[in-house]
Amino acid sequence: RLSTKWHVYLDPEVLCEFGMVTFFVNEDWGAPRRVWVGALVPMTGLWRKGDGRDTLIDTGHSSLRFTNTGSEWALDRNGWSVVYTKEVDGIPHMWRGYLDGKKVVAGPITSGKTPAFGGVGSINPNADSTRIIAISGAWDGGEKVWVDVKDGTRRHWIQPSIPQTDGRWIAGTNQLVAVIEEKEHSGQLLLLNTDTEKSKRITDDHGRKGRFYGWLAPEAGGKVRVLAVRDKRELVVYEDRGGEFWEAIQTHRPPNNGFGMSSPEPFVAGGRSYASVSVAVLPTHGRRAGSGRRDTQIWILDLSGKNEPPIRGDNGSPDPGHCSDAEIYFGAGQVFVVYTYHPPGGKVEVHRSATGIR
């Protein structure tokens, strides 16, 4: 367990390249939410010191009920930074914090009367600067945009209209993936190159695409592959093979006789592609009848094409509970998973488990 018994660590995110975690904490009832960064030990995947609250980035993170995401990592050739939502004169805006030597520098990226919130930073160590995907306007009716931290006043609209949906950067590139919400093509995937601002619809198959990611797959010679959870029931991998639309080259059903999947995240270890997923172990996507509680497990799927059996990615406990938001950390000898655990009737906890993947 990484979180303390006294505090709830919310929405932890791992930056593999530096072995660090960012999260925010509401340390006392009614107190401002604090954004923290902590370092992990490569051999164990545990905190390098104390309880992980190594560096205080900022105070005043907006509520998750409004932003739908906590603090997120960003990376460019200048180093790492953390992006998050914080209110300015009562209006939520995207902020960015980083270390200049040993000094924390934090400030707003966007401004004005129109909110910008729920941001996700780009992870591209070769880029000149960081770009952020955010929602512009109201949560109900706002639109997805991306901004460059060098000029937060200019909001680039992600077209076609993508209201209220996720957008995800493809690590190592300035491309992003989103879901189209237009009626004719609702639920299909969109690939956008933010350098050229040219976009292309890349899927035309059945089903609605939920959570999605792109990554540079070694099995494809380092080219981009994209995965998505289709209709909350299966994970599909897509590849560009020269046709009008990308082909679905793999379909993965929930392991362990599960009933649905969510929160996928691809990663590459030992020259092979994998994905972590949250698998519902009960019908109705893991929700226990008569309550809002969910029972889910973390599993690791092999995306290399070698059809290796799935690996349990949480601590393997048979106890009911909701395991979600798996984050991957490449330790010194194996891959660790940092995930959020919602125990029945208890406070949210953050755990880490060892996978044995090398």
PDB file of C-alpha atoms in Angstrom, residues 85-205:
ATOM      1  CA  THR A  85      -6.942  22.416 -12.916  1.00  0.00           C
ATOM      2  CA  LYS A  86      -7.124  25.334 -10.508  1.00  0.00           C
ATOM      3  CA  GLU A  87      -9.577  28.212 -10.245  1.00  0.00           C
ATOM      4  CA  VAL A  88      -8.620  31.789 -11.038  1.00  0.00           C
ATOM      5  CA  ASP A  89     -11.189  34.302  -9.720  1.00  0.00           C
ATOM      6  CA  GLY A  90     -13.710  31.458  -9.542  1.00  0.00           C
ATOM      7  CA  ILE A  91     -13.048  30.250 -13.112  1.00  0.00           C
ATOM      8  CA  PRO A  92     -11.252  26.897 -13.600  1.00  0.00           C
ATOM      9  CA  HIS A  93      -8.122  27.048 -15.740  1.00  0.00           C
ATOM     10  CA  MET A  94      -5.212  24.834 -16.670  1.00  0.00           C
ATOM     11  CA  TRP A  95      -2.084  25.299 -14.551  1.00  0.00           C
ATOM     12  CA  ARG A  96       1.410  23.896 -14.844  1.00  0.00           C
ATOM     13  CA  GLY A  97       4.050  23.293 -12.179  1.00  0.00           C
ATOM     14  CA  TYR A  98       7.665  22.170 -12.420  1.00  0.00           C
ATOM     15  CA  LEU A  99      11.029  22.390 -10.686  1.00  0.00           C
ATOM     16  CA  ASP A 100      13.561  25.054 -11.636  1.00  0.00           C
ATOM     17  CA  GLY A 101      16.553  23.673  -9.799  1.00  0.00           C
ATOM     18  CA  LYS A 102      15.096  23.091  -6.335  1.00  0.00           C
ATOM     19  CA  LYS A 103      12.468  25.818  -6.655  1.00  0.00           C
ATOM     20  CA  VAL A 104       8.865  24.997  -7.611  1.00  0.00           C
ATOM     21  CA  VAL A 105       7.437  27.202 -10.360  1.00  0.00           C
ATOM     22  CA  ALA A 106       3.656  27.067 -10.826  1.00  0.00           C
ATOM     23  CA  GLY A 107       1.337  29.263 -12.852  1.00  0.00           C
ATOM     24  CA  PRO A 108      -1.710  29.334 -15.142  1.00  0.00           C
ATOM     25  CA  ILE A 109      -1.529  28.325 -18.789  1.00  0.00           C
ATOM     26  CA  THR A 110      -5.016  29.438 -19.846  1.00  0.00           C
ATOM     27  CA  SER A 111      -6.909  32.539 -18.764  1.00  0.00           C
ATOM     28  CA  GLY A 112     -10.028  34.582 -19.452  1.00  0.00           C
ATOM     29  CA  LYS A 113     -13.732  34.183 -18.781  1.00  0.00           C
ATOM     30  CA  THR A 114     -14.060  30.861 -20.609  1.00  0.00           C
ATOM     31  CA  PRO A 115     -13.042  27.895 -18.403  1.00  0.00           C
ATOM     32  CA  ALA A 116     -10.419  25.359 -19.475  1.00  0.00           C
ATOM     33  CA  PHE A 117     -10.104  22.255 -17.317  1.00  0.00           C
ATOM     34  CA  GLY A 118      -9.580  18.491 -17.116  1.00  0.00           C
ATOM     35  CA  GLY A 119      -6.277  18.669 -18.958  1.00  0.00           C
ATOM     36  CA  VAL A 120      -3.861  15.938 -20.074  1.00  0.00           C
ATOM     37  CA  GLY A 121      -0.257  16.802 -20.939  1.00  0.00           C
ATOM     38  CA  SER A 122       1.775  15.503 -23.870  1.00  0.00           C
ATOM     39  CA  ILE A 123       4.642  13.057 -23.238  1.00  0.00           C
ATOM     40  CA  ASN A 124       7.232  13.787 -25.899  1.00  0.00           C
ATOM     41  CA  PRO A 125      10.870  14.176 -24.799  1.00  0.00           C
ATOM     42  CA  ASN A 126      11.809  15.448 -28.276  1.00  0.00           C
ATOM     43  CA  ALA A 127       9.247  18.273 -28.365  1.00  0.00           C
ATOM     44  CA  ASP A 128      10.199  21.922 -27.900  1.00  0.00           C
ATOM     45  CA  SER A 129       7.286  22.491 -25.506  1.00  0.00           C
ATOM     46  CA  THR A 130       4.335  20.832 -23.816  1.00  0.00           C
ATOM     47  CA  ARG A 131       0.836  20.659 -25.250  1.00  0.00           C
ATOM     48  CA  ILE A 132      -2.313  20.090 -23.214  1.00  0.00           C
ATOM     49  CA  ILE A 133      -5.694  18.617 -24.148  1.00  0.00           C
ATOM     50  CA  ALA A 134      -8.512  20.258 -22.165  1.00  0.00           C
ATOM     51  CA  ILE A 135     -12.229  20.961 -22.110  1.00  0.00           C
ATOM     52  CA  SER A 136     -13.051  24.553 -23.045  1.00  0.00           C
ATOM     53  CA  GLY A 137     -16.300  26.043 -21.749  1.00  0.00           C
ATOM     54  CA  ALA A 138     -18.872  24.369 -19.526  1.00  0.00           C
ATOM     55  CA  TRP A 139     -18.648  20.679 -18.631  1.00  0.00           C
ATOM     56  CA  ASP A 140     -22.096  20.256 -20.187  1.00  0.00           C
ATOM     57  CA  GLY A 141     -21.590  21.534 -23.708  1.00  0.00           C
ATOM     58  CA  GLY A 142     -17.890  22.381 -23.653  1.00  0.00           C
ATOM     59  CA  GLU A 143     -15.569  21.284 -26.446  1.00  0.00           C
ATOM     60  CA  LYS A 144     -12.195  19.575 -26.578  1.00  0.00           C
ATOM     61  CA  VAL A 145      -9.227  21.791 -27.412  1.00  0.00           C
ATOM     62  CA  TRP A 146      -5.461  21.618 -27.233  1.00  0.00           C
ATOM     63  CA  VAL A 147      -3.145  24.417 -26.201  1.00  0.00           C
ATOM     64  CA  ASP A 148       0.606  24.893 -26.291  1.00  0.00           C
ATOM     65  CA  VAL A 149       2.088  26.130 -23.018  1.00  0.00           C
ATOM     66  CA  LYS A 150       4.053  28.718 -25.000  1.00  0.00           C
ATOM     67  CA  ASP A 151       0.753  30.417 -25.913  1.00  0.00           C
ATOM     68  CA  GLY A 152      -2.124  29.424 -23.658  1.00  0.00           C
ATOM     69  CA  THR A 153      -4.311  32.190 -25.093  1.00  0.00           C
ATOM     70  CA  ARG A 154      -4.740  30.265 -28.345  1.00  0.00           C
ATOM     71  CA  ARG A 155      -7.106  27.316 -28.128  1.00  0.00           C
ATOM     72  CA  HIS A 156      -6.966  24.882 -31.031  1.00  0.00           C
ATOM     73  CA  TRP A 157     -10.350  23.209 -31.510  1.00  0.00           C
ATOM     74  CA  ILE A 158     -10.297  19.457 -32.040  1.00  0.00           C
ATOM     75  CA  GLN A 159     -12.605  18.895 -34.975  1.00  0.00           C
ATOM     76  CA  PRO A 160     -15.058  17.305 -35.603  1.00  0.00           C
ATOM     77  CA  SER A 161     -16.781  18.442 -32.410  1.00  0.00           C
ATOM     78  CA  ILE A 162     -15.639  16.288 -29.477  1.00  0.00           C
ATOM     79  CA  PRO A 163     -17.663  17.406 -26.429  1.00  0.00           C
ATOM     80  CA  GLN A 164     -17.034  15.855 -23.004  1.00  0.00           C
ATOM     81  CA  THR A 165     -14.950  12.940 -24.261  1.00  0.00           C
ATOM     82  CA  ASP A 166     -11.415  11.918 -23.475  1.00  0.00           C
ATOM     83  CA  GLY A 167      -8.520  12.849 -25.670  1.00  0.00           C
ATOM     84  CA  ARG A 168      -5.172  11.076 -25.342  1.00  0.00           C
ATOM     85  CA  TRP A 169      -1.702  11.979 -26.537  1.00  0.00           C
ATOM     86  CA  ILE A 170       0.396   9.315 -28.236  1.00  0.00           C
ATOM     87  CA  ALA A 171       3.634   9.287 -26.239  1.00  0.00           C
ATOM     88  CA  GLY A 172       6.708  10.214 -28.250  1.00  0.00           C
ATOM     89  CA  THR A 173       4.674  12.158 -30.827  1.00  0.00           C
ATOM     90  CA  ASN A 174       2.558  15.309 -31.135  1.00  0.00           C
ATOM     91  CA  GLN A 175      -0.450  13.260 -32.255  1.00  0.00           C
ATOM     92  CA  LEU A 176      -3.608  12.643 -30.235  1.00  0.00           C
ATOM     93  CA  VAL A 177      -6.546  10.256 -30.371  1.00  0.00           C
ATOM     94  CA  ALA A 178     -10.154  11.230 -29.632  1.00  0.00           C
ATOM     95  CA  VAL A 179     -13.685   9.914 -30.219  1.00  0.00           C
ATOM     96  CA  ILE A 180     -16.008  11.549 -32.721  1.00  0.00           C
ATOM     97  CA  GLU A 181     -19.385  12.540 -31.275  1.00  0.00           C
ATOM     98  CA  GLU A 182     -21.104  13.567 -34.509  1.00  0.00           C
ATOM     99  CA  LYS A 183     -24.255  11.531 -35.104  1.00  0.00           C
ATOM    100  CA  GLU A 184     -23.193   9.959 -38.389  1.00  0.00           C
ATOM    101  CA  HIS A 185     -19.853   8.731 -37.067  1.00  0.00           C
ATOM    102  CA  SER A 186     -20.548   8.686 -33.342  1.00  0.00           C
ATOM    103  CA  GLY A 187     -18.210   6.426 -31.416  1.00  0.00           C
ATOM    104  CA  GLN A 188     -15.482   6.263 -34.085  1.00  0.00           C
ATOM    105  CA  LEU A 189     -11.844   7.158 -33.473  1.00  0.00           C
ATOM    106  CA  LEU A 190     -10.115  10.296 -34.715  1.00  0.00           C
ATOM    107  CA  LEU A 191      -6.343  10.771 -35.142  1.00  0.00           C
ATOM    108  CA  LEU A 192      -5.076  14.371 -35.078  1.00  0.00           C
ATOM    109  CA  ASN A 193      -1.573  15.594 -35.865  1.00  0.00           C
ATOM    110  CA  THR A 194      -1.229  18.800 -33.856  1.00  0.00           C
ATOM    111  CA  ASP A 195       1.850  19.872 -35.843  1.00  0.00           C
ATOM    112  CA  THR A 196      -0.143  20.065 -39.077  1.00  0.00           C
ATOM    113  CA  GLU A 197      -3.630  20.277 -37.470  1.00  0.00           C
ATOM    114  CA  LYS A 198      -4.796  17.639 -39.944  1.00  0.00           C
ATOM    115  CA  SER A 199      -7.195  14.988 -38.638  1.00  0.00           C
ATOM    116  CA  LYS A 200      -8.479  11.678 -39.976  1.00  0.00           C
ATOM    117  CA  ARG A 201     -11.208   9.294 -38.902  1.00  0.00           C
ATOM    118  CA  ILE A 202      -9.411   5.976 -38.593  1.00  0.00           C
ATOM    119  CA  THR A 203     -12.172   3.472 -37.689  1.00  0.00           C
ATOM    120  CA  ASP A 204     -15.419   2.440 -39.355  1.00  0.00           C
ATOM    121  CA  ASP A 205     -16.339  -0.740 -37.501  1.00  0.00           C
TER     122      ASP A 205
END
